[in-house]
XYZ file of N, CA and C in Angstrom:
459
model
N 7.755 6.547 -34.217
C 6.809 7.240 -33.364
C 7.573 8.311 -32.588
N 6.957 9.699 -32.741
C 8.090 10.241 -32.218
C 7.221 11.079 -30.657
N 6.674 10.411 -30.075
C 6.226 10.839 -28.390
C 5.709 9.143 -27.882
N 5.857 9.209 -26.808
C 5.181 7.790 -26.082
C 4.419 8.376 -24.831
N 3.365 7.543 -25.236
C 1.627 7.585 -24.580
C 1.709 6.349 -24.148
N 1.840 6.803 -22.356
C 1.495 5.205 -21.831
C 0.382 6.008 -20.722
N -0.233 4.841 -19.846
C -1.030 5.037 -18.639
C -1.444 3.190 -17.908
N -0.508 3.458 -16.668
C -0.492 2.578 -16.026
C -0.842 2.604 -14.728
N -2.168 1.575 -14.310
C -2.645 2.358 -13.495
C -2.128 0.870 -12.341
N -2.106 1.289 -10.910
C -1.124 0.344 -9.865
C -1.352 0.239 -8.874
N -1.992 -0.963 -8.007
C -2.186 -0.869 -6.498
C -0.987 -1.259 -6.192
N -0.719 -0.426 -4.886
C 0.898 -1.267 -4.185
C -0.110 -1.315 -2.796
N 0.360 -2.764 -1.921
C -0.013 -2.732 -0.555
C 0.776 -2.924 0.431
N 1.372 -2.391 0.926
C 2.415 -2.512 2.051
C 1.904 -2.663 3.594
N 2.477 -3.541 4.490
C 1.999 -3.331 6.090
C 2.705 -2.457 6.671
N 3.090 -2.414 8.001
C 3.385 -2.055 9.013
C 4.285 -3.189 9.324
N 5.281 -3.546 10.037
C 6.348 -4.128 10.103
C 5.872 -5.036 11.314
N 5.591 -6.393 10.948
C 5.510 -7.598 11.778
C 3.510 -7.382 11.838
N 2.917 -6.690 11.275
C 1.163 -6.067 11.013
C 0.994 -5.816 12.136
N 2.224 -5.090 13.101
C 1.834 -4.226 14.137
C 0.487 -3.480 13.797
N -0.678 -3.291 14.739
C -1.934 -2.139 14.304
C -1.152 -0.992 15.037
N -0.514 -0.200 14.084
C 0.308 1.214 14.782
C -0.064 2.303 13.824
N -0.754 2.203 12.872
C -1.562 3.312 12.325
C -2.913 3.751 12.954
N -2.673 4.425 13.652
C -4.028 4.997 14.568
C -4.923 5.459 13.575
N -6.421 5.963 14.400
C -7.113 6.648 13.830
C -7.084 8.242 14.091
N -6.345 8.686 15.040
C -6.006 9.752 15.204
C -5.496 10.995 14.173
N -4.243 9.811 13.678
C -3.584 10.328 12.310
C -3.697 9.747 10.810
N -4.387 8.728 11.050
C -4.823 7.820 9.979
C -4.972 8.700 8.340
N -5.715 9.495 8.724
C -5.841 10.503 7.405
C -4.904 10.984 6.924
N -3.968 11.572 7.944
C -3.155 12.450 8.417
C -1.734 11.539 6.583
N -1.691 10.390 7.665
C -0.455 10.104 7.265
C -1.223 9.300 5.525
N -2.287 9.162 5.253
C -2.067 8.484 3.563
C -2.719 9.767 2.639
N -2.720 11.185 3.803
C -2.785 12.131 2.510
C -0.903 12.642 2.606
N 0.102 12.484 3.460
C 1.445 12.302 3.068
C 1.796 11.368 2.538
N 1.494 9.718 2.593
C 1.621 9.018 1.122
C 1.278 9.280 0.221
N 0.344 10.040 -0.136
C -0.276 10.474 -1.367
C 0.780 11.132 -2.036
N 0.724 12.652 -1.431
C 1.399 13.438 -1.770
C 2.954 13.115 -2.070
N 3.425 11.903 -1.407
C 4.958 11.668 -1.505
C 4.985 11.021 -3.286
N 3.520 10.300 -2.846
C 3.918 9.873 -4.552
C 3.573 10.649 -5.499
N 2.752 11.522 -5.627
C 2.534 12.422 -6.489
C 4.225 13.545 -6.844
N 4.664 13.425 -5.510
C 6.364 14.263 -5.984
C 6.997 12.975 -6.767
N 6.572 11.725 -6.646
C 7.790 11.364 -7.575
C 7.187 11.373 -9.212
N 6.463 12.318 -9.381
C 5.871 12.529 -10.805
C 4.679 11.464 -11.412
N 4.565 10.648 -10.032
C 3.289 9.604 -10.946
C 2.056 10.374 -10.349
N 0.984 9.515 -10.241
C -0.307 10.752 -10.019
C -1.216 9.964 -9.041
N -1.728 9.958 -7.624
C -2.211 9.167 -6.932
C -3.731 9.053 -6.813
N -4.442 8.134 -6.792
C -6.124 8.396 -7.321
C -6.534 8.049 -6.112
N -5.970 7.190 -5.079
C -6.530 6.955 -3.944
C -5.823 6.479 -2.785
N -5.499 6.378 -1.476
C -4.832 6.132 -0.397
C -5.648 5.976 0.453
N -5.530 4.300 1.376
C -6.736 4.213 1.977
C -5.726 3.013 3.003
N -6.651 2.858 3.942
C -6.235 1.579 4.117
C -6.576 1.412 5.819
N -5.957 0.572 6.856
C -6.635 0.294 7.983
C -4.970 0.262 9.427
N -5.045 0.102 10.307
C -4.018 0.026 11.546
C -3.016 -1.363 11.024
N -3.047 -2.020 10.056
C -2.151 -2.322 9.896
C -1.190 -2.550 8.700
N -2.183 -1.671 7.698
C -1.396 -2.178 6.418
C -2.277 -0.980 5.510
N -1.412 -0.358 4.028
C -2.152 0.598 3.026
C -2.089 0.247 1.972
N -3.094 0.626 1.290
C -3.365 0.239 -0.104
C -3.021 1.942 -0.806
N -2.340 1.574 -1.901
C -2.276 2.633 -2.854
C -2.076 3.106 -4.460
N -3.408 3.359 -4.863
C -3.781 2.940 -6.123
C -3.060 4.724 -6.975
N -2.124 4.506 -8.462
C -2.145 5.544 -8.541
C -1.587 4.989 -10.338
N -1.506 6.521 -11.287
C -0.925 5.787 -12.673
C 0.713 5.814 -12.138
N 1.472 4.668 -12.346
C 2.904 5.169 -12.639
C 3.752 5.749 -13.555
N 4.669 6.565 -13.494
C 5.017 7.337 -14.085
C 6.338 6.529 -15.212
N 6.057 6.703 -16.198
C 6.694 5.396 -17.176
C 8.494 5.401 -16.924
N 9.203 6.325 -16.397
C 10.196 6.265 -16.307
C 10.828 6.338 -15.075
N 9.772 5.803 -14.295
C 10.514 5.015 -12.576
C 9.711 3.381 -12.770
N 10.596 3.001 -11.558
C 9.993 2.015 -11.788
C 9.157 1.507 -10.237
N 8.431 0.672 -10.027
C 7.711 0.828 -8.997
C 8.466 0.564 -8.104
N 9.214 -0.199 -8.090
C 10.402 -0.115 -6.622
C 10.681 1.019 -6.339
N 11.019 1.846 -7.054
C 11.716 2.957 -6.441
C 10.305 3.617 -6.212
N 9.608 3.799 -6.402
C 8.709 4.609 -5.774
C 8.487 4.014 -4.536
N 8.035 2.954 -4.635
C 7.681 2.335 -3.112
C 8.673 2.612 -2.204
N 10.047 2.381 -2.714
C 11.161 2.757 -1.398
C 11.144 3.825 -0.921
N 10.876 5.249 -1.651
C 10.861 6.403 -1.641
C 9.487 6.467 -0.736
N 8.286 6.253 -1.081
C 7.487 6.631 -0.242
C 7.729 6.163 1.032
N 7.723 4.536 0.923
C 8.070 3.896 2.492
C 8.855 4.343 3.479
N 10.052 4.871 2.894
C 11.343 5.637 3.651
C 10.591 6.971 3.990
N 10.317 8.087 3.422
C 9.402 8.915 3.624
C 8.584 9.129 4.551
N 7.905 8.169 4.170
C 6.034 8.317 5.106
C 6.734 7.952 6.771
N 7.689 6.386 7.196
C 8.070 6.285 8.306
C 8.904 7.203 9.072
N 9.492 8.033 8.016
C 10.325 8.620 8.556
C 9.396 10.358 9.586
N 8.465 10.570 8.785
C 7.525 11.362 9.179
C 6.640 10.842 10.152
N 6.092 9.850 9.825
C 5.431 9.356 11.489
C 6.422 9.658 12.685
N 7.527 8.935 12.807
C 8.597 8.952 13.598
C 9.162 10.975 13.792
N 9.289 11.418 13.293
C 9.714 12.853 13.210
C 8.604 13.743 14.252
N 6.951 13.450 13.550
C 6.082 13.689 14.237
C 5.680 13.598 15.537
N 6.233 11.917 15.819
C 6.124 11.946 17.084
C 4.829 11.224 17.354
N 4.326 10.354 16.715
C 2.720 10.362 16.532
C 2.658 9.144 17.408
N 3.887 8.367 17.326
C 3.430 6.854 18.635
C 4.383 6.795 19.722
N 4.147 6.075 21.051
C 5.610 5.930 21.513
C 6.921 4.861 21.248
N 6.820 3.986 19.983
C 7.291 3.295 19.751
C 7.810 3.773 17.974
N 8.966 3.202 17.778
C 9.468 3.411 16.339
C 8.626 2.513 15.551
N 8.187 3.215 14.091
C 7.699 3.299 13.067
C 8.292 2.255 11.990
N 7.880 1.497 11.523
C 8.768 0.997 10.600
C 8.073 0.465 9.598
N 7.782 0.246 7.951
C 6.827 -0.833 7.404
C 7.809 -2.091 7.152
N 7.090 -3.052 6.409
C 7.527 -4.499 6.158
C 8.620 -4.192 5.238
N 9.521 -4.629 5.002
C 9.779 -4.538 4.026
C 8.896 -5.266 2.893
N 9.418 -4.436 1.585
C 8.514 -5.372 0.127
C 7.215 -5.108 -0.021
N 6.162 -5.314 -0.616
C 4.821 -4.790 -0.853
C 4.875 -5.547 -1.977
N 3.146 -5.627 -2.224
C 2.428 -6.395 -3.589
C 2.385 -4.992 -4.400
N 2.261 -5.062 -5.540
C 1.770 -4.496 -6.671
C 1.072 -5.402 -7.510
N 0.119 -4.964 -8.074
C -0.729 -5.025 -9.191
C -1.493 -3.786 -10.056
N -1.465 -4.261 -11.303
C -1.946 -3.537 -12.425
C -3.134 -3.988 -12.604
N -3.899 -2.566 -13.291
C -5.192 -3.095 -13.338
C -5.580 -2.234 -15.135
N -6.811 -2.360 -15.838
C -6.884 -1.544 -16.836
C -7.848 -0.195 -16.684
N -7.907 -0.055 -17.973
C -9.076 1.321 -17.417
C -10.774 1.085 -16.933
N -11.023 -0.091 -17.507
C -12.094 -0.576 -17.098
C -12.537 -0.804 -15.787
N -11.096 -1.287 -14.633
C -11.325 -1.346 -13.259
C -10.914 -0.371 -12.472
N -10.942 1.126 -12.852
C -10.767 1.835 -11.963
C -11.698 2.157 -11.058
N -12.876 2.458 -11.472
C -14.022 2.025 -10.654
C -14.063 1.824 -9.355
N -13.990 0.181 -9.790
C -13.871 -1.287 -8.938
C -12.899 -1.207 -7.613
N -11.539 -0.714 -8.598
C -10.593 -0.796 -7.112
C -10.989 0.424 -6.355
N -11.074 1.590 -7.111
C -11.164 2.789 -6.084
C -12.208 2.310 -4.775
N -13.197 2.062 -5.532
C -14.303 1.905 -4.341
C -13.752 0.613 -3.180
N -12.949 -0.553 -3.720
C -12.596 -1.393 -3.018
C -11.375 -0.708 -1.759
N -10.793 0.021 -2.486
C -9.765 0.795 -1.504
C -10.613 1.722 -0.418
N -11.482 2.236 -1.304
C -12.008 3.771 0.030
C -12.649 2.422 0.860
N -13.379 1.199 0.730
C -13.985 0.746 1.792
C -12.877 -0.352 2.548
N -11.971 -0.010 3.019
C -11.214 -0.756 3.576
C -11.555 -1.328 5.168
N -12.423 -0.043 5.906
C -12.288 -0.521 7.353
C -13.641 -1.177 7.319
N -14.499 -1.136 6.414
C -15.903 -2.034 6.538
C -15.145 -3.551 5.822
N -14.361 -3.701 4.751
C -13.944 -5.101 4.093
C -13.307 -5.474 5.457
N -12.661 -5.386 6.121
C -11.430 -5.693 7.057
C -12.437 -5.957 8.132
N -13.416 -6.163 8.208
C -14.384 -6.023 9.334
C -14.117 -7.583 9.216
N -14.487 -8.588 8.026
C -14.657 -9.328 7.902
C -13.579 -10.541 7.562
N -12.065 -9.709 7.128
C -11.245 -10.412 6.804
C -9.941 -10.264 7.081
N -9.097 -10.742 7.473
C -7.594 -10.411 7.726
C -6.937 -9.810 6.610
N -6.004 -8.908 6.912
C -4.879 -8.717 5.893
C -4.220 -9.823 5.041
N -3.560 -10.250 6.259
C -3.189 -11.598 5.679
C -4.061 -12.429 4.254
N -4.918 -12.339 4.610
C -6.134 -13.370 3.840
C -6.354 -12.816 2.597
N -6.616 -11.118 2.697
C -6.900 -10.279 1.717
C -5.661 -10.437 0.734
N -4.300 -10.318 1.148
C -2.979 -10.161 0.464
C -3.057 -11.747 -0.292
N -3.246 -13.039 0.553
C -2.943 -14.127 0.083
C -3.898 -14.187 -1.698
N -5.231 -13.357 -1.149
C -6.243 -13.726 -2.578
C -5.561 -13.399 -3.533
N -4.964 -11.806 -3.389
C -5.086 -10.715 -4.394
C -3.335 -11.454 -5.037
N -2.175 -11.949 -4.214
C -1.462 -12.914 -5.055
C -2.117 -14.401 -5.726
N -3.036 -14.697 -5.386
C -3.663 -15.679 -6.099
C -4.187 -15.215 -7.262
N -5.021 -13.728 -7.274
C -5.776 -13.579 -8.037
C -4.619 -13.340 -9.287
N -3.950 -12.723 -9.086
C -2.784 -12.376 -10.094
C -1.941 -13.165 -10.666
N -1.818 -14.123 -10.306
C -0.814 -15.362 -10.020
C 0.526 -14.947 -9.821
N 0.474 -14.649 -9.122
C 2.177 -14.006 -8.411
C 2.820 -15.174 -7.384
N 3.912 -15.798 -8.298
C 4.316 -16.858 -7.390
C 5.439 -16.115 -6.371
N 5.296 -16.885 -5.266
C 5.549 -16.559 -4.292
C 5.997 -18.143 -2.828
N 6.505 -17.678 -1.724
C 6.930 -18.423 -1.019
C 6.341 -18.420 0.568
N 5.618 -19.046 0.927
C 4.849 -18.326 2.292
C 5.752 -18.171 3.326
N 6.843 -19.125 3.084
C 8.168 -19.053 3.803
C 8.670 -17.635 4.128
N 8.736 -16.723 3.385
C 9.038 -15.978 3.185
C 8.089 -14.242 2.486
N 6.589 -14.071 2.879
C 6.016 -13.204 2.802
C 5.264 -12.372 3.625
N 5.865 -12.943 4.821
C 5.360 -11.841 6.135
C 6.934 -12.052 7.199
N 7.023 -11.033 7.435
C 8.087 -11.336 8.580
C 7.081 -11.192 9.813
N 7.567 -12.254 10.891
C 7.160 -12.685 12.017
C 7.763 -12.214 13.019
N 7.628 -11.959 14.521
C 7.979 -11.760 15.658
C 8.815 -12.969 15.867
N 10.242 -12.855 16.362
C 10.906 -13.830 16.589
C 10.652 -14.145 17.828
């Protein structure tokens, strides 16, 4: 075969460091059309950026020759580093470390988009926490509760 045809399409969800609510609504827009855009420079293509004061969802295809870590580090390092530059809170910026990913096919693009743009009406009703615990259930992503939120010491 001499070209390769892939399309992989990827929610990553990352918080805010300890699910501080430090994403205002002020800049809220502000800062997941610069996640967007951060991931669109690393050559993958972003379909949606959404999310609420303490945590973002970000659905996009990845680009077959990174791998999603490095994008996520790249944006994460990025996006905080621009809140903080900006000036936008009086306190330093930081996310969690680590984030979920999941893949989805072409059939659910749909589904998630619309699940992402309605984030501050879903969240009305449910914690982050709760939302993150399903969506590793739903996937079966083993995991350690010991160890998937860092806490306020």
């Amino acid at each position: 075969m001499s070209n390769t045809y892939v399309k992989l399409y990827v929610q990553a969800v990352f918080a805010v460091k300890y699910r501080n609510s430090l994403i205002k609504e002020s800049f809220r827009k502000e800062l997941f059309a610069v996640i967007g855009n951060l991931i669109n420079e690393t050559g993958c293509k972003t379909i949606i950026v959404n999310g609420v004061e303490d945590h973002v969802h970000c659905f996009f295809t990845l680009k077959t020759t990174l791998s999603l870590s490095d994008v996520m580090k790249s944006v994460k390092a990025k996006s905080s580093k621009w809140v903080n530059e900006s000036r936008l809170l009086d306190e330093r910026f930081e996310w969690q470390r680590g984030f979920g990913g999941f893949s989805y096919n072409q059939s659910s693009i749909d589904k998630v988009y619309k699940y992402i743009e309605n984030q501050e009406e879903h969240h009305k009703n449910q914690t982050f926490k709760d939302e993150y615990h399903q969506l590793l259930k739903k996937f079966e992503v083993d995991y350690d509760e010991n160890f998937w939120f860092e806490d306020l010491a």
